[in-house]
């Protein structure tokens, strides 16, 4: 049961194919890692999923991408809706300079949720899912900038989960963190499996083997391999 289907899907910058003729189905509620050397097209592919590539001058796609059976590049797609249903987490934690609570409530409020009890419930649930609740429950109204780097990144994950995302896209989420914070994030990703569809871009083959169910290898924009980890790694 694939949630994201790519069929001969390419992204060009001018004439240059940054992502070339991908063909795969990413399974629902599983974790897929995208790995490959710098410049192989990982960020381009992530940006194509929520149509951020629309905003890059000279970028053009060809082929098909379907999310839940809907053509992402079809003319019936509501791009604002699409972007609001895809959670993004970047390499450098980037919480808003607001309270912890407001960071998590941001997406739900954008979706029109106003009821205080409902927002409280969402904030508590997503902070628990992001393994941050224990540390912040007594200071939800403290500024997010007062958290450590690793806590800020877990908060960014909470912000992404709070929108009931179709997918969560993580672009090298641990590469700016120390080993202990990295381990905490890897552990929380384990907990997300089965609940959320997650795509994680990483440079780190061991990390891909540890946290993901499927791995896509890219090289110079080409799909070298896409398979279940149990078929790829001897000791996943
Ligand atoms: P990765 O995330 O794997 O490092 P990118 O998706 O950032 O790779 O880049 C893929 C290729 O596309 C690289 O050769 C890069 O130089 C090129 N590229 C990325 N963004 C642009 C752009 N806006 N215009 C032209 N070329 C780009
Ligand atoms: P909209 O156009 O729907 O108001 P934005 O353009 O602000 O939304 O954001 C588009 C998408 O990017 C949304 O899914 C939003 O949650 C996400 N987003 C915006 N800013 C950030 C950020 N700093 N960090 C993470 N995700 C963000």
PDB file of C-alpha atoms and ligand atoms in Angstrom:
ATOM      1  CA  UNK A   1       0.000   0.000   0.000  1.00  0.00           C
ATOM      2  CA  UNK A   2       2.070   2.929  -1.294  1.00  0.00           C
ATOM      3  CA  UNK A   3       1.311   6.453  -0.100  1.00  0.00           C
ATOM      4  CA  UNK A   4       3.739   8.121  -2.533  1.00  0.00           C
ATOM      5  CA  UNK A   5       4.097   6.785  -6.059  1.00  0.00           C
ATOM      6  CA  UNK A   6       6.709   8.055  -8.491  1.00  0.00           C
ATOM      7  CA  UNK A   7       6.457   7.084 -12.124  1.00  0.00           C
ATOM      8  CA  UNK A   8       9.267   8.192 -14.433  1.00  0.00           C
ATOM      9  CA  UNK A   9       9.518  11.270 -12.216  1.00  0.00           C
ATOM     10  CA  UNK A  10      12.230  13.858 -12.944  1.00  0.00           C
ATOM     11  CA  UNK A  11      13.106  17.353 -11.768  1.00  0.00           C
ATOM     12  CA  UNK A  12      15.140  19.569 -14.084  1.00  0.00           C
ATOM     13  CA  UNK A  13      16.920  22.829 -13.365  1.00  0.00           C
ATOM     14  CA  UNK A  14      16.986  24.200 -16.888  1.00  0.00           C
ATOM     15  CA  UNK A  15      18.204  21.191 -18.893  1.00  0.00           C
ATOM     16  CA  UNK A  16      19.988  19.573 -15.964  1.00  0.00           C
ATOM     17  CA  UNK A  17      18.210  16.558 -14.445  1.00  0.00           C
ATOM     18  CA  UNK A  18      18.791  16.871 -10.683  1.00  0.00           C
ATOM     19  CA  UNK A  19      16.441  13.915 -10.151  1.00  0.00           C
ATOM     20  CA  UNK A  20      16.032  11.554 -13.053  1.00  0.00           C
ATOM     21  CA  UNK A  21      13.322   9.039 -13.921  1.00  0.00           C
ATOM     22  CA  UNK A  22      12.506   7.750 -10.442  1.00  0.00           C
ATOM     23  CA  UNK A  23      10.072   4.885 -10.276  1.00  0.00           C
ATOM     24  CA  UNK A  24       8.996   3.619  -6.880  1.00  0.00           C
ATOM     25  CA  UNK A  25       6.232   3.349  -4.306  1.00  0.00           C
ATOM     26  CA  UNK A  26       6.908   4.478  -0.745  1.00  0.00           C
ATOM     27  CA  UNK A  27       4.896   2.449   1.728  1.00  0.00           C
ATOM     28  CA  UNK A  28       2.471   4.046   4.133  1.00  0.00           C
ATOM     29  CA  UNK A  29       3.353   4.447   7.831  1.00  0.00           C
ATOM     30  CA  UNK A  30       6.910   3.266   7.263  1.00  0.00           C
ATOM     31  CA  UNK A  31      10.227   5.077   7.404  1.00  0.00           C
ATOM     32  CA  UNK A  32      12.114   5.531   4.155  1.00  0.00           C
ATOM     33  CA  UNK A  33      15.686   6.821   4.152  1.00  0.00           C
ATOM     34  CA  UNK A  34      17.135   8.635   1.173  1.00  0.00           C
ATOM     35  CA  UNK A  35      20.879   8.388   0.999  1.00  0.00           C
ATOM     36  CA  UNK A  36      23.568   9.338  -1.486  1.00  0.00           C
ATOM     37  CA  UNK A  37      26.470  11.760  -1.871  1.00  0.00           C
ATOM     38  CA  UNK A  38      26.135  15.518  -1.759  1.00  0.00           C
ATOM     39  CA  UNK A  39      24.481  16.814  -4.924  1.00  0.00           C
ATOM     40  CA  UNK A  40      22.713  13.541  -5.806  1.00  0.00           C
ATOM     41  CA  UNK A  41      19.255  15.154  -5.647  1.00  0.00           C
ATOM     42  CA  UNK A  42      18.030  14.384  -2.135  1.00  0.00           C
ATOM     43  CA  UNK A  43      16.843  17.905  -1.285  1.00  0.00           C
ATOM     44  CA  UNK A  44      15.398  18.351  -4.747  1.00  0.00           C
ATOM     45  CA  UNK A  45      13.268  15.252  -4.286  1.00  0.00           C
ATOM     46  CA  UNK A  46      12.039  16.385  -0.847  1.00  0.00           C
ATOM     47  CA  UNK A  47      11.176  19.822  -2.218  1.00  0.00           C
ATOM     48  CA  UNK A  48       9.296  18.246  -5.100  1.00  0.00           C
ATOM     49  CA  UNK A  49       6.985  16.390  -2.706  1.00  0.00           C
ATOM     50  CA  UNK A  50       5.416  19.554  -1.290  1.00  0.00           C
ATOM     51  CA  UNK A  51       5.920  21.487  -4.529  1.00  0.00           C
ATOM     52  CA  UNK A  52       8.469  23.847  -3.048  1.00  0.00           C
ATOM     53  CA  UNK A  53      10.245  23.325  -6.416  1.00  0.00           C
ATOM     54  CA  UNK A  54       7.494  25.528  -7.881  1.00  0.00           C
ATOM     55  CA  UNK A  55       9.236  28.421  -6.154  1.00  0.00           C
ATOM     56  CA  UNK A  56      12.661  27.765  -7.705  1.00  0.00           C
ATOM     57  CA  UNK A  57      13.198  29.712 -10.935  1.00  0.00           C
ATOM     58  CA  UNK A  58      13.980  27.400 -13.852  1.00  0.00           C
ATOM     59  CA  UNK A  59      12.847  24.228 -12.070  1.00  0.00           C
ATOM     60  CA  UNK A  60      10.513  21.911 -13.970  1.00  0.00           C
ATOM     61  CA  UNK A  61       9.203  18.403 -13.326  1.00  0.00           C
ATOM     62  CA  UNK A  62       8.212  15.609 -15.659  1.00  0.00           C
ATOM     63  CA  UNK A  63       6.589  12.238 -15.121  1.00  0.00           C
ATOM     64  CA  UNK A  64       4.124  11.548 -12.360  1.00  0.00           C
ATOM     65  CA  UNK A  65       4.004  11.823  -8.600  1.00  0.00           C
ATOM     66  CA  UNK A  66       0.928  10.675  -6.702  1.00  0.00           C
ATOM     67  CA  UNK A  67       0.227  11.211  -3.026  1.00  0.00           C
ATOM     68  CA  UNK A  68      -2.604   9.049  -1.725  1.00  0.00           C
ATOM     69  CA  UNK A  69      -3.614   8.486  -5.334  1.00  0.00           C
ATOM     70  CA  UNK A  70      -3.838  12.221  -6.101  1.00  0.00           C
ATOM     71  CA  UNK A  71      -1.616  13.749  -8.781  1.00  0.00           C
ATOM     72  CA  UNK A  72       0.697  16.120  -6.927  1.00  0.00           C
ATOM     73  CA  UNK A  73       1.378  17.989 -10.181  1.00  0.00           C
ATOM     74  CA  UNK A  74      -2.170  17.666 -11.482  1.00  0.00           C
ATOM     75  CA  UNK A  75      -4.161  20.857 -11.980  1.00  0.00           C
ATOM     76  CA  UNK A  76      -6.702  19.790  -9.358  1.00  0.00           C
ATOM     77  CA  UNK A  77      -4.091  19.753  -6.597  1.00  0.00           C
ATOM     78  CA  UNK A  78      -4.507  22.472  -3.976  1.00  0.00           C
ATOM     79  CA  UNK A  79      -0.885  23.394  -3.309  1.00  0.00           C
ATOM     80  CA  UNK A  80      -1.612  25.329  -0.097  1.00  0.00           C
ATOM     81  CA  UNK A  81      -3.487  22.302   1.233  1.00  0.00           C
ATOM     82  CA  UNK A  82      -0.611  20.028   0.174  1.00  0.00           C
ATOM     83  CA  UNK A  83       2.015  22.125   1.973  1.00  0.00           C
ATOM     84  CA  UNK A  84      -0.077  22.258   5.096  1.00  0.00           C
ATOM     85  CA  UNK A  85      -0.321  18.470   5.166  1.00  0.00           C
ATOM     86  CA  UNK A  86       3.394  17.752   4.847  1.00  0.00           C
ATOM     87  CA  UNK A  87       5.544  18.250   7.912  1.00  0.00           C
ATOM     88  CA  UNK A  88       9.099  19.463   7.349  1.00  0.00           C
ATOM     89  CA  UNK A  89      12.113  19.235   9.635  1.00  0.00           C
ATOM     90  CA  UNK A  90      15.451  20.686   8.583  1.00  0.00           C
ATOM     91  CA  UNK A  91      19.096  20.108   9.393  1.00  0.00           C
ATOM     92  CA  UNK A  92      19.338  23.071  11.726  1.00  0.00           C
ATOM     93  CA  UNK A  93      16.598  23.251  14.364  1.00  0.00           C
ATOM     94  CA  UNK A  94      14.486  26.307  13.516  1.00  0.00           C
ATOM     95  CA  UNK A  95      11.812  26.758  16.166  1.00  0.00           C
ATOM     96  CA  UNK A  96       9.866  29.985  15.934  1.00  0.00           C
ATOM     97  CA  UNK A  97      11.021  32.501  18.577  1.00  0.00           C
ATOM     98  CA  UNK A  98       7.795  31.958  20.498  1.00  0.00           C
ATOM     99  CA  UNK A  99       6.727  29.741  23.358  1.00  0.00           C
ATOM    100  CA  UNK A 100       7.089  25.971  23.200  1.00  0.00           C
ATOM    101  CA  UNK A 101       3.290  25.755  23.232  1.00  0.00           C
ATOM    102  CA  UNK A 102       2.855  28.197  20.358  1.00  0.00           C
ATOM    103  CA  UNK A 103       5.378  26.337  18.230  1.00  0.00           C
ATOM    104  CA  UNK A 104       3.352  23.138  18.461  1.00  0.00           C
ATOM    105  CA  UNK A 105      -0.020  24.903  18.186  1.00  0.00           C
ATOM    106  CA  UNK A 106       1.112  26.876  15.115  1.00  0.00           C
ATOM    107  CA  UNK A 107       0.070  24.338  12.475  1.00  0.00           C
ATOM    108  CA  UNK A 108      -3.253  23.360  14.096  1.00  0.00           C
ATOM    109  CA  UNK A 109      -4.126  27.079  14.416  1.00  0.00           C
ATOM    110  CA  UNK A 110      -3.299  27.527  10.726  1.00  0.00           C
ATOM    111  CA  UNK A 111      -5.749  24.703  10.114  1.00  0.00           C
ATOM    112  CA  UNK A 112      -8.414  26.701  11.943  1.00  0.00           C
ATOM    113  CA  UNK A 113      -8.336  25.046  15.339  1.00  0.00           C
ATOM    114  CA  UNK A 114      -9.106  27.596  18.065  1.00  0.00           C
ATOM    115  CA  UNK A 115     -10.558  25.613  20.952  1.00  0.00           C
ATOM    116  CA  UNK A 116      -8.170  25.839  23.884  1.00  0.00           C
ATOM    117  CA  UNK A 117      -8.861  22.338  25.233  1.00  0.00           C
ATOM    118  CA  UNK A 118      -8.422  20.811  21.806  1.00  0.00           C
ATOM    119  CA  UNK A 119      -5.124  22.664  21.284  1.00  0.00           C
ATOM    120  CA  UNK A 120      -3.946  21.626  24.763  1.00  0.00           C
ATOM    121  CA  UNK A 121      -4.653  17.995  23.880  1.00  0.00           C
ATOM    122  CA  UNK A 122      -2.789  18.219  20.584  1.00  0.00           C
ATOM    123  CA  UNK A 123       0.195  19.934  22.206  1.00  0.00           C
ATOM    124  CA  UNK A 124       0.453  17.315  24.951  1.00  0.00           C
ATOM    125  CA  UNK A 125       0.017  14.393  22.549  1.00  0.00           C
ATOM    126  CA  UNK A 126       2.580  15.582  20.011  1.00  0.00           C
ATOM    127  CA  UNK A 127       5.142  16.557  22.659  1.00  0.00           C
ATOM    128  CA  UNK A 128       4.790  13.032  24.064  1.00  0.00           C
ATOM    129  CA  UNK A 129       5.206  11.541  20.592  1.00  0.00           C
ATOM    130  CA  UNK A 130       8.341  13.649  20.178  1.00  0.00           C
ATOM    131  CA  UNK A 131       9.808  12.503  23.516  1.00  0.00           C
ATOM    132  CA  UNK A 132       9.891  16.059  24.841  1.00  0.00           C
ATOM    133  CA  UNK A 133       6.898  16.186  27.191  1.00  0.00           C
ATOM    134  CA  UNK A 134       8.764  15.079  30.323  1.00  0.00           C
ATOM    135  CA  UNK A 135      11.292  17.864  29.895  1.00  0.00           C
ATOM    136  CA  UNK A 136       8.938  20.740  29.064  1.00  0.00           C
ATOM    137  CA  UNK A 137       5.558  20.056  30.647  1.00  0.00           C
ATOM    138  CA  UNK A 138       6.185  22.511  33.491  1.00  0.00           C
ATOM    139  CA  UNK A 139       7.317  25.311  31.187  1.00  0.00           C
ATOM    140  CA  UNK A 140       5.202  25.182  28.054  1.00  0.00           C
ATOM    141  CA  UNK A 141       5.117  28.977  27.941  1.00  0.00           C
ATOM    142  CA  UNK A 142       8.891  29.386  28.038  1.00  0.00           C
ATOM    143  CA  UNK A 143      10.526  30.573  24.847  1.00  0.00           C
ATOM    144  CA  UNK A 144      11.580  27.758  22.533  1.00  0.00           C
ATOM    145  CA  UNK A 145      14.952  29.417  22.102  1.00  0.00           C
ATOM    146  CA  UNK A 146      15.771  28.538  25.732  1.00  0.00           C
ATOM    147  CA  UNK A 147      15.866  24.820  24.846  1.00  0.00           C
ATOM    148  CA  UNK A 148      19.047  22.927  23.952  1.00  0.00           C
ATOM    149  CA  UNK A 149      19.745  22.136  20.298  1.00  0.00           C
ATOM    150  CA  UNK A 150      18.540  18.566  20.634  1.00  0.00           C
ATOM    151  CA  UNK A 151      15.368  19.672  22.437  1.00  0.00           C
ATOM    152  CA  UNK A 152      14.747  22.318  19.768  1.00  0.00           C
ATOM    153  CA  UNK A 153      14.964  19.644  17.084  1.00  0.00           C
ATOM    154  CA  UNK A 154      12.475  17.434  18.954  1.00  0.00           C
ATOM    155  CA  UNK A 155      10.227  20.482  19.186  1.00  0.00           C
ATOM    156  CA  UNK A 156      10.506  20.923  15.402  1.00  0.00           C
ATOM    157  CA  UNK A 157       9.459  17.292  15.040  1.00  0.00           C
ATOM    158  CA  UNK A 158       6.492  17.978  17.356  1.00  0.00           C
ATOM    159  CA  UNK A 159       5.547  21.011  15.250  1.00  0.00           C
ATOM    160  CA  UNK A 160       5.606  18.819  12.145  1.00  0.00           C
ATOM    161  CA  UNK A 161       3.512  16.050  13.760  1.00  0.00           C
ATOM    162  CA  UNK A 162       0.900  18.449  15.139  1.00  0.00           C
ATOM    163  CA  UNK A 163      -0.645  19.058  11.703  1.00  0.00           C
ATOM    164  CA  UNK A 164      -1.676  15.401  11.299  1.00  0.00           C
ATOM    165  CA  UNK A 165       0.689  15.236   8.363  1.00  0.00           C
ATOM    166  CA  UNK A 166       0.319  12.975   5.360  1.00  0.00           C
ATOM    167  CA  UNK A 167       4.088  12.642   5.498  1.00  0.00           C
ATOM    168  CA  UNK A 168       6.926  13.990   7.576  1.00  0.00           C
ATOM    169  CA  UNK A 169      10.057  14.948   5.651  1.00  0.00           C
ATOM    170  CA  UNK A 170      13.277  15.163   7.660  1.00  0.00           C
ATOM    171  CA  UNK A 171      16.281  16.675   5.889  1.00  0.00           C
ATOM    172  CA  UNK A 172      19.401  15.487   7.759  1.00  0.00           C
ATOM    173  CA  UNK A 173      17.712  16.127  11.102  1.00  0.00           C
ATOM    174  CA  UNK A 174      20.608  14.961  13.253  1.00  0.00           C
ATOM    175  CA  UNK A 175      23.659  16.209  11.391  1.00  0.00           C
ATOM    176  CA  UNK A 176      23.961  19.336  13.534  1.00  0.00           C
ATOM    177  CA  UNK A 177      23.459  17.431  16.825  1.00  0.00           C
ATOM    178  CA  UNK A 178      25.732  15.671  19.291  1.00  0.00           C
ATOM    179  CA  UNK A 179      25.659  11.835  19.528  1.00  0.00           C
ATOM    180  CA  UNK A 180      23.378  11.776  22.574  1.00  0.00           C
ATOM    181  CA  UNK A 181      20.774  14.058  20.984  1.00  0.00           C
ATOM    182  CA  UNK A 182      21.064  12.034  17.783  1.00  0.00           C
ATOM    183  CA  UNK A 183      20.357   8.822  19.687  1.00  0.00           C
ATOM    184  CA  UNK A 184      17.238  10.371  21.253  1.00  0.00           C
ATOM    185  CA  UNK A 185      15.925  11.389  17.866  1.00  0.00           C
ATOM    186  CA  UNK A 186      16.647   7.968  16.412  1.00  0.00           C
ATOM    187  CA  UNK A 187      14.754   6.407  19.315  1.00  0.00           C
ATOM    188  CA  UNK A 188      11.750   8.637  18.770  1.00  0.00           C
ATOM    189  CA  UNK A 189      11.720   7.818  15.047  1.00  0.00           C
ATOM    190  CA  UNK A 190      11.381   4.182  16.084  1.00  0.00           C
ATOM    191  CA  UNK A 191       8.227   5.145  17.954  1.00  0.00           C
ATOM    192  CA  UNK A 192       6.758   6.914  14.922  1.00  0.00           C
ATOM    193  CA  UNK A 193       6.974   3.834  12.741  1.00  0.00           C
ATOM    194  CA  UNK A 194       3.525   2.409  12.130  1.00  0.00           C
ATOM    195  CA  UNK A 195       1.863   5.764  12.905  1.00  0.00           C
ATOM    196  CA  UNK A 196       3.387   8.204  10.421  1.00  0.00           C
ATOM    197  CA  UNK A 197       4.922   8.027   6.970  1.00  0.00           C
ATOM    198  CA  UNK A 198       8.423   9.405   7.351  1.00  0.00           C
ATOM    199  CA  UNK A 199      11.119  10.214   4.806  1.00  0.00           C
ATOM    200  CA  UNK A 200      14.538  10.938   6.245  1.00  0.00           C
ATOM    201  CA  UNK A 201      17.462  12.250   4.221  1.00  0.00           C
ATOM    202  CA  UNK A 202      20.772  11.233   5.718  1.00  0.00           C
ATOM    203  CA  UNK A 203      24.434  11.035   4.742  1.00  0.00           C
ATOM    204  CA  UNK A 204      24.900   8.268   7.195  1.00  0.00           C
ATOM    205  CA  UNK A 205      24.479   4.694   5.996  1.00  0.00           C
ATOM    206  CA  UNK A 206      24.482   3.319   9.550  1.00  0.00           C
ATOM    207  CA  UNK A 207      21.700   5.708  10.480  1.00  0.00           C
ATOM    208  CA  UNK A 208      19.670   4.614   7.473  1.00  0.00           C
ATOM    209  CA  UNK A 209      20.163   0.990   8.475  1.00  0.00           C
ATOM    210  CA  UNK A 210      19.191   1.729  12.076  1.00  0.00           C
ATOM    211  CA  UNK A 211      16.094   3.849  11.660  1.00  0.00           C
ATOM    212  CA  UNK A 212      14.453   3.095   8.344  1.00  0.00           C
ATOM    213  CA  UNK A 213      12.377   0.298   6.867  1.00  0.00           C
ATOM    214  CA  UNK A 214      13.184   1.140   3.244  1.00  0.00           C
ATOM    215  CA  UNK A 215      16.131   2.891   1.654  1.00  0.00           C
ATOM    216  CA  UNK A 216      16.407   4.819  -1.598  1.00  0.00           C
ATOM    217  CA  UNK A 217      19.946   5.233  -2.906  1.00  0.00           C
ATOM    218  CA  UNK A 218      20.444   8.135  -5.286  1.00  0.00           C
ATOM    219  CA  UNK A 219      23.523   8.820  -7.385  1.00  0.00           C
ATOM    220  CA  UNK A 220      23.688  11.807  -9.717  1.00  0.00           C
ATOM    221  CA  UNK A 221      19.908  11.997  -9.658  1.00  0.00           C
ATOM    222  CA  UNK A 222      19.436   8.370 -10.626  1.00  0.00           C
ATOM    223  CA  UNK A 223      17.717   5.731  -8.523  1.00  0.00           C
ATOM    224  CA  UNK A 224      20.436   3.154  -7.833  1.00  0.00           C
ATOM    225  CA  UNK A 225      18.341   1.067  -5.470  1.00  0.00           C
ATOM    226  CA  UNK A 226      15.050   1.204  -3.631  1.00  0.00           C
ATOM    227  CA  UNK A 227      14.346  -1.725  -1.358  1.00  0.00           C
ATOM    228  CA  UNK A 228      13.334  -2.937   2.059  1.00  0.00           C
ATOM    229  CA  UNK A 229      16.258  -2.700   4.464  1.00  0.00           C
ATOM    230  CA  UNK A 230      16.070  -6.383   5.313  1.00  0.00           C
ATOM    231  CA  UNK A 231      17.089  -7.009   1.697  1.00  0.00           C
ATOM    232  CA  UNK A 232      19.858  -4.397   1.746  1.00  0.00           C
ATOM    233  CA  UNK A 233      21.668  -4.594   5.060  1.00  0.00           C
ATOM    234  CA  UNK A 234      23.027  -7.737   6.630  1.00  0.00           C
ATOM    235  CA  UNK A 235      22.635  -6.476  10.211  1.00  0.00           C
ATOM    236  CA  UNK A 236      19.934  -3.812  10.165  1.00  0.00           C
TER     237      UNK A 236
HETATM  238  P1  LIG B   1      21.570  16.924  -2.368  1.00  0.00           P
HETATM  239  O1  LIG B   1      20.432  17.355  -1.523  1.00  0.00           O
HETATM  240  O2  LIG B   1      21.627  15.437  -2.580  1.00  0.00           O
HETATM  241  O3  LIG B   1      22.892  17.474  -1.919  1.00  0.00           O
HETATM  242  P2  LIG B   1      20.424  18.734  -4.321  1.00  0.00           P
HETATM  243  O4  LIG B   1      19.056  18.272  -4.568  1.00  0.00           O
HETATM  244  O5  LIG B   1      20.636  19.905  -3.442  1.00  0.00           O
HETATM  245  O6  LIG B   1      21.319  17.501  -3.838  1.00  0.00           O
HETATM  246  O7  LIG B   1      21.127  19.081  -5.710  1.00  0.00           O
HETATM  247  C1  LIG B   1      21.069  18.181  -6.840  1.00  0.00           C
HETATM  248  C2  LIG B   1      21.803  18.834  -8.022  1.00  0.00           C
HETATM  249  O8  LIG B   1      21.029  19.952  -8.478  1.00  0.00           O
HETATM  250  C3  LIG B   1      23.184  19.372  -7.700  1.00  0.00           C
HETATM  251  O9  LIG B   1      23.991  19.161  -8.838  1.00  0.00           O
HETATM  252  C4  LIG B   1      22.939  20.837  -7.459  1.00  0.00           C
HETATM  253  O10 LIG B   1      24.092  21.587  -7.778  1.00  0.00           O
HETATM  254  C5  LIG B   1      21.813  21.145  -8.416  1.00  0.00           C
HETATM  255  N1  LIG B   1      20.912  22.221  -7.943  1.00  0.00           N
HETATM  256  C6  LIG B   1      20.317  22.281  -6.741  1.00  0.00           C
HETATM  257  N2  LIG B   1      19.531  23.379  -6.651  1.00  0.00           N
HETATM  258  C7  LIG B   1      19.650  24.022  -7.831  1.00  0.00           C
HETATM  259  C8  LIG B   1      19.091  25.226  -8.383  1.00  0.00           C
HETATM  260  N3  LIG B   1      18.233  25.978  -7.672  1.00  0.00           N
HETATM  261  N4  LIG B   1      19.437  25.568  -9.631  1.00  0.00           N
HETATM  262  C9  LIG B   1      20.281  24.802 -10.345  1.00  0.00           C
HETATM  263  N5  LIG B   1      20.841  23.667  -9.908  1.00  0.00           N
HETATM  264  C10 LIG B   1      20.542  23.280  -8.671  1.00  0.00           C
HETATM  265  P1  LIG B   2       1.018  28.753   4.046  1.00  0.00           P
HETATM  266  O1  LIG B   2       1.380  29.274   2.692  1.00  0.00           O
HETATM  267  O2  LIG B   2       0.113  27.569   4.013  1.00  0.00           O
HETATM  268  O3  LIG B   2       0.627  29.813   5.039  1.00  0.00           O
HETATM  269  P2  LIG B   2       3.813  28.556   4.636  1.00  0.00           P
HETATM  270  O4  LIG B   2       4.208  29.028   3.273  1.00  0.00           O
HETATM  271  O5  LIG B   2       4.057  29.427   5.818  1.00  0.00           O
HETATM  272  O6  LIG B   2       2.291  28.075   4.647  1.00  0.00           O
HETATM  273  O7  LIG B   2       4.506  27.187   4.895  1.00  0.00           O
HETATM  274  C1  LIG B   2       4.416  26.127   3.972  1.00  0.00           C
HETATM  275  C2  LIG B   2       4.737  24.829   4.685  1.00  0.00           C
HETATM  276  O8  LIG B   2       6.007  24.897   5.300  1.00  0.00           O
HETATM  277  C3  LIG B   2       3.760  24.484   5.784  1.00  0.00           C
HETATM  278  O9  LIG B   2       3.596  23.081   5.841  1.00  0.00           O
HETATM  279  C4  LIG B   2       4.419  24.976   7.032  1.00  0.00           C
HETATM  280  O10 LIG B   2       4.021  24.222   8.165  1.00  0.00           O
HETATM  281  C5  LIG B   2       5.863  24.710   6.701  1.00  0.00           C
HETATM  282  N1  LIG B   2       6.753  25.678   7.307  1.00  0.00           N
HETATM  283  C6  LIG B   2       6.741  27.016   7.157  1.00  0.00           C
HETATM  284  N2  LIG B   2       7.735  27.580   7.820  1.00  0.00           N
HETATM  285  C7  LIG B   2       8.405  26.574   8.413  1.00  0.00           C
HETATM  286  C8  LIG B   2       9.549  26.496   9.236  1.00  0.00           C
HETATM  287  N3  LIG B   2      10.250  27.574   9.599  1.00  0.00           N
HETATM  288  N4  LIG B   2       9.936  25.294   9.662  1.00  0.00           N
HETATM  289  C9  LIG B   2       9.273  24.207   9.316  1.00  0.00           C
HETATM  290  N5  LIG B   2       8.201  24.187   8.524  1.00  0.00           N
HETATM  291  C10 LIG B   2       7.762  25.359   8.084  1.00  0.00           C
END
